[in-house]
Structure formats: C-alpha cells, structure tokens
PDB file of C-alpha atoms in Angstrom:
ATOM      1  CA  UNK A   1      -0.229   0.023  -0.106  1.00  0.00           C
ATOM      2  CA  UNK A   2       2.919   2.485   1.088  1.00  0.00           C
ATOM      3  CA  UNK A   3       4.611   1.938  -2.868  1.00  0.00           C
ATOM      4  CA  UNK A   4       1.291   2.671  -4.151  1.00  0.00           C
ATOM      5  CA  UNK A   5       0.992   6.347  -2.505  1.00  0.00           C
ATOM      6  CA  UNK A   6       4.557   6.940  -3.093  1.00  0.00           C
ATOM      7  CA  UNK A   7       3.736   5.796  -6.944  1.00  0.00           C
ATOM      8  CA  UNK A   8       0.823   8.116  -7.024  1.00  0.00           C
ATOM      9  CA  UNK A   9       2.468  10.959  -5.537  1.00  0.00           C
ATOM     10  CA  UNK A  10       5.287  10.747  -7.985  1.00  0.00           C
ATOM     11  CA  UNK A  11       2.948  10.409 -10.727  1.00  0.00           C
ATOM     12  CA  UNK A  12       1.138  13.872  -9.544  1.00  0.00           C
ATOM     13  CA  UNK A  13       4.120  15.527  -9.107  1.00  0.00           C
ATOM     14  CA  UNK A  14       5.419  14.499 -12.658  1.00  0.00           C
ATOM     15  CA  UNK A  15       1.905  15.916 -13.929  1.00  0.00           C
ATOM     16  CA  UNK A  16       2.483  19.395 -12.656  1.00  0.00           C
ATOM     17  CA  UNK A  17       5.614  19.389 -13.888  1.00  0.00           C
ATOM     18  CA  UNK A  18       4.256  18.917 -17.144  1.00  0.00           C
ATOM     19  CA  UNK A  19       1.535  21.927 -16.903  1.00  0.00           C
ATOM     20  CA  UNK A  20       2.263  24.150 -19.780  1.00  0.00           C
ATOM     21  CA  UNK A  21       3.942  27.545 -18.386  1.00  0.00           C
ATOM     22  CA  UNK A  22       1.783  29.999 -20.218  1.00  0.00           C
ATOM     23  CA  UNK A  23       2.629  33.662 -19.493  1.00  0.00           C
ATOM     24  CA  UNK A  24       1.518  37.288 -20.956  1.00  0.00           C
ATOM     25  CA  UNK A  25       3.728  39.653 -21.083  1.00  0.00           C
ATOM     26  CA  UNK A  26       2.796  43.650 -21.674  1.00  0.00           C
ATOM     27  CA  UNK A  27       5.147  45.986 -22.408  1.00  0.00           C
ATOM     28  CA  UNK A  28       6.378  48.931 -24.109  1.00  0.00           C
ATOM     29  CA  UNK A  29       7.703  48.565 -27.921  1.00  0.00           C
ATOM     30  CA  UNK A  30      10.920  50.383 -27.185  1.00  0.00           C
ATOM     31  CA  UNK A  31      12.124  48.380 -23.989  1.00  0.00           C
ATOM     32  CA  UNK A  32      15.037  46.158 -24.271  1.00  0.00           C
ATOM     33  CA  UNK A  33      15.337  44.885 -20.732  1.00  0.00           C
ATOM     34  CA  UNK A  34      11.647  43.339 -21.271  1.00  0.00           C
ATOM     35  CA  UNK A  35      12.814  41.516 -24.266  1.00  0.00           C
ATOM     36  CA  UNK A  36      15.413  40.263 -22.075  1.00  0.00           C
ATOM     37  CA  UNK A  37      13.290  39.044 -19.153  1.00  0.00           C
ATOM     38  CA  UNK A  38      11.119  37.527 -21.821  1.00  0.00           C
ATOM     39  CA  UNK A  39      13.986  35.359 -22.872  1.00  0.00           C
ATOM     40  CA  UNK A  40      14.755  34.685 -19.239  1.00  0.00           C
ATOM     41  CA  UNK A  41      11.224  33.041 -19.134  1.00  0.00           C
ATOM     42  CA  UNK A  42      11.324  31.121 -22.338  1.00  0.00           C
ATOM     43  CA  UNK A  43      14.674  29.606 -21.231  1.00  0.00           C
ATOM     44  CA  UNK A  44      13.282  28.507 -18.265  1.00  0.00           C
ATOM     45  CA  UNK A  45      10.331  26.742 -19.845  1.00  0.00           C
ATOM     46  CA  UNK A  46       7.784  29.612 -20.095  1.00  0.00           C
ATOM     47  CA  UNK A  47       5.579  30.258 -23.010  1.00  0.00           C
ATOM     48  CA  UNK A  48       5.521  33.853 -23.560  1.00  0.00           C
ATOM     49  CA  UNK A  49       2.551  35.571 -25.158  1.00  0.00           C
ATOM     50  CA  UNK A  50       4.179  39.067 -26.158  1.00  0.00           C
ATOM     51  CA  UNK A  51       1.803  42.016 -26.237  1.00  0.00           C
ATOM     52  CA  UNK A  52       2.510  45.442 -27.256  1.00  0.00           C
ATOM     53  CA  UNK A  53       0.944  48.304 -25.069  1.00  0.00           C
ATOM     54  CA  UNK A  54       0.684  52.026 -25.546  1.00  0.00           C
ATOM     55  CA  UNK A  55      -0.560  52.615 -22.408  1.00  0.00           C
ATOM     56  CA  UNK A  56       1.154  50.513 -19.610  1.00  0.00           C
ATOM     57  CA  UNK A  57      -0.069  52.748 -16.828  1.00  0.00           C
ATOM     58  CA  UNK A  58      -3.616  51.824 -17.562  1.00  0.00           C
ATOM     59  CA  UNK A  59      -2.929  48.333 -17.983  1.00  0.00           C
ATOM     60  CA  UNK A  60      -1.167  48.206 -14.478  1.00  0.00           C
ATOM     61  CA  UNK A  61      -4.114  50.182 -12.809  1.00  0.00           C
ATOM     62  CA  UNK A  62      -6.387  47.487 -14.376  1.00  0.00           C
ATOM     63  CA  UNK A  63      -4.502  44.514 -12.984  1.00  0.00           C
ATOM     64  CA  UNK A  64      -4.336  46.246  -9.775  1.00  0.00           C
ATOM     65  CA  UNK A  65      -0.493  46.847  -9.409  1.00  0.00           C
ATOM     66  CA  UNK A  66      -0.030  49.419  -6.609  1.00  0.00           C
ATOM     67  CA  UNK A  67       2.617  52.461  -8.112  1.00  0.00           C
ATOM     68  CA  UNK A  68       5.061  51.670  -5.036  1.00  0.00           C
ATOM     69  CA  UNK A  69       5.462  48.141  -6.606  1.00  0.00           C
ATOM     70  CA  UNK A  70       5.485  49.244 -10.398  1.00  0.00           C
ATOM     71  CA  UNK A  71       8.393  48.559 -12.984  1.00  0.00           C
ATOM     72  CA  UNK A  72       8.759  48.577 -16.514  1.00  0.00           C
ATOM     73  CA  UNK A  73       6.608  45.518 -17.925  1.00  0.00           C
ATOM     74  CA  UNK A  74       3.932  43.459 -16.770  1.00  0.00           C
ATOM     75  CA  UNK A  75       3.311  39.728 -16.712  1.00  0.00           C
ATOM     76  CA  UNK A  76      -0.287  37.663 -16.321  1.00  0.00           C
ATOM     77  CA  UNK A  77       0.031  34.090 -15.083  1.00  0.00           C
ATOM     78  CA  UNK A  78      -3.058  32.268 -13.694  1.00  0.00           C
ATOM     79  CA  UNK A  79      -4.853  35.831 -13.435  1.00  0.00           C
ATOM     80  CA  UNK A  80      -2.005  36.966 -11.210  1.00  0.00           C
ATOM     81  CA  UNK A  81       0.210  39.883 -11.796  1.00  0.00           C
ATOM     82  CA  UNK A  82       4.095  39.273 -12.248  1.00  0.00           C
ATOM     83  CA  UNK A  83       5.360  43.109 -12.288  1.00  0.00           C
ATOM     84  CA  UNK A  84       8.930  43.507 -13.448  1.00  0.00           C
ATOM     85  CA  UNK A  85      12.129  41.588 -13.072  1.00  0.00           C
ATOM     86  CA  UNK A  86      10.833  38.965 -11.253  1.00  0.00           C
ATOM     87  CA  UNK A  87      12.859  35.495 -11.343  1.00  0.00           C
ATOM     88  CA  UNK A  88      11.130  32.537 -13.086  1.00  0.00           C
ATOM     89  CA  UNK A  89      11.695  30.581 -10.095  1.00  0.00           C
ATOM     90  CA  UNK A  90       9.674  33.354  -8.358  1.00  0.00           C
ATOM     91  CA  UNK A  91       7.299  32.993 -10.464  1.00  0.00           C
ATOM     92  CA  UNK A  92       6.772  29.317 -10.097  1.00  0.00           C
ATOM     93  CA  UNK A  93       6.334  29.820  -6.409  1.00  0.00           C
ATOM     94  CA  UNK A  94       3.680  32.845  -6.973  1.00  0.00           C
ATOM     95  CA  UNK A  95       1.591  29.870  -8.934  1.00  0.00           C
ATOM     96  CA  UNK A  96       1.773  27.797  -5.321  1.00  0.00           C
ATOM     97  CA  UNK A  97       0.399  31.050  -3.559  1.00  0.00           C
ATOM     98  CA  UNK A  98      -3.421  31.040  -3.809  1.00  0.00           C
ATOM     99  CA  UNK A  99      -3.766  33.744  -1.080  1.00  0.00           C
ATOM    100  CA  UNK A 100      -1.111  36.427  -3.541  1.00  0.00           C
ATOM    101  CA  UNK A 101      -2.371  38.551  -6.012  1.00  0.00           C
ATOM    102  CA  UNK A 102       0.677  38.532  -7.674  1.00  0.00           C
ATOM    103  CA  UNK A 103       4.471  39.447  -7.284  1.00  0.00           C
ATOM    104  CA  UNK A 104       6.728  42.319  -8.135  1.00  0.00           C
ATOM    105  CA  UNK A 105      10.321  43.541  -8.089  1.00  0.00           C
ATOM    106  CA  UNK A 106       9.943  47.120  -7.838  1.00  0.00           C
ATOM    107  CA  UNK A 107      12.172  49.393 -10.120  1.00  0.00           C
ATOM    108  CA  UNK A 108      14.878  47.781 -12.264  1.00  0.00           C
ATOM    109  CA  UNK A 109      17.430  46.259 -10.115  1.00  0.00           C
ATOM    110  CA  UNK A 110      20.694  45.473 -11.570  1.00  0.00           C
ATOM    111  CA  UNK A 111      21.596  41.644 -11.729  1.00  0.00           C
ATOM    112  CA  UNK A 112      17.769  40.858 -11.774  1.00  0.00           C
ATOM    113  CA  UNK A 113      16.778  38.686 -14.992  1.00  0.00           C
ATOM    114  CA  UNK A 114      16.850  40.859 -17.997  1.00  0.00           C
ATOM    115  CA  UNK A 115      18.943  43.158 -16.025  1.00  0.00           C
ATOM    116  CA  UNK A 116      22.339  41.589 -16.038  1.00  0.00           C
ATOM    117  CA  UNK A 117      25.475  43.680 -16.077  1.00  0.00           C
ATOM    118  CA  UNK A 118      28.602  41.519 -16.101  1.00  0.00           C
ATOM    119  CA  UNK A 119      28.791  40.382 -12.629  1.00  0.00           C
ATOM    120  CA  UNK A 120      27.246  43.332 -10.814  1.00  0.00           C
ATOM    121  CA  UNK A 121      24.102  42.598  -8.624  1.00  0.00           C
ATOM    122  CA  UNK A 122      22.151  44.916  -6.566  1.00  0.00           C
ATOM    123  CA  UNK A 123      20.011  43.390  -3.479  1.00  0.00           C
ATOM    124  CA  UNK A 124      16.452  43.267  -4.410  1.00  0.00           C
ATOM    125  CA  UNK A 125      13.323  41.529  -3.294  1.00  0.00           C
ATOM    126  CA  UNK A 126      10.508  39.720  -4.711  1.00  0.00           C
ATOM    127  CA  UNK A 127       7.501  41.332  -2.788  1.00  0.00           C
ATOM    128  CA  UNK A 128       3.749  39.134  -2.937  1.00  0.00           C
ATOM    129  CA  UNK A 129       0.811  41.485  -2.546  1.00  0.00           C
ATOM    130  CA  UNK A 130      -2.173  39.807  -0.985  1.00  0.00           C
ATOM    131  CA  UNK A 131      -5.970  40.595  -1.360  1.00  0.00           C
ATOM    132  CA  UNK A 132      -5.987  42.995   1.741  1.00  0.00           C
ATOM    133  CA  UNK A 133      -2.864  45.118  -0.002  1.00  0.00           C
ATOM    134  CA  UNK A 134      -0.283  43.487   2.081  1.00  0.00           C
ATOM    135  CA  UNK A 135       3.249  43.047   0.994  1.00  0.00           C
ATOM    136  CA  UNK A 136       4.579  39.590   1.781  1.00  0.00           C
ATOM    137  CA  UNK A 137       8.479  38.727   1.204  1.00  0.00           C
ATOM    138  CA  UNK A 138       8.653  35.929  -1.451  1.00  0.00           C
ATOM    139  CA  UNK A 139      12.683  36.033  -1.985  1.00  0.00           C
ATOM    140  CA  UNK A 140      15.615  37.986  -1.554  1.00  0.00           C
ATOM    141  CA  UNK A 141      18.499  38.267  -3.323  1.00  0.00           C
ATOM    142  CA  UNK A 142      21.763  39.807  -1.849  1.00  0.00           C
ATOM    143  CA  UNK A 143      23.896  42.249  -3.881  1.00  0.00           C
ATOM    144  CA  UNK A 144      27.482  41.229  -4.750  1.00  0.00           C
TER     145      UNK A 144
END
C-alpha cells in the first residue's frame, strides 16, 4: 500500500511539472530589458505571449499593480500579475500561493533577470501582494 501511495505522489508531481507555463507579457515596444526578461522566461520553460502596449499605466491600474511596486513590464499568469524583473523560480512560487494577487520586483535592479550587467548585482526583493494590499516577502537576493 505504501508503494502505491508513493507511486501516486510521484505521478502527481510529474503531472504538475508537465503543465504548460503560459504567461502574457505586456510591455512598451522600445524596452530592451523587457525583451531580455522574456528570453529569461523562455529559457526557463515558459511560453510567452508578447503584447505591445501603448498605455502601460492603464494596464497596471486595471490589474491592480500598486504604483509603489511598479516596474517597466507586467506579466499575467493564472490571473495574477508579475510586475518587473521577477525571476522564473519566483513565478513558480507565486503560482503555489492562492493568497497572493501577484508578485513584483519594484524598479529595475541591476542583476535581476533581464537587467544583467557583468557580475554586478544590486540587492533586491520579490514582493507578493495579498488581497488586503499587504506585502509579503517571497524571495530576497543579496548584492554582490
């Protein structure tokens, strides 16, 4: 019986891993770092639907991205926003958090995915936002 339970758990894990990772990315047509972030997502198994937007502020407002968490591009996965240069691994964490409306890397920190410049990396955080507007730390990346 124990072996059957273990096998069922393994098959369930494989099924989750096989789920397609589709994300919509909304960006300004002239943004180079947005394209680099899209490449980061694709290299990590995401299928990206790239949308060129003329009014990013209106889009962010519609999706509920607070101005304090804003960055240059906005993704949407499973109905949740992904604001800025959020690493692919943290998007996977977001998908496991039904309590969160989205995740953000505010600003454009050097060294975050899409903002790589040699070996330079600023410290930055990936911040989740719950339905009450409370911020929660998802991940923290140190400077080097």
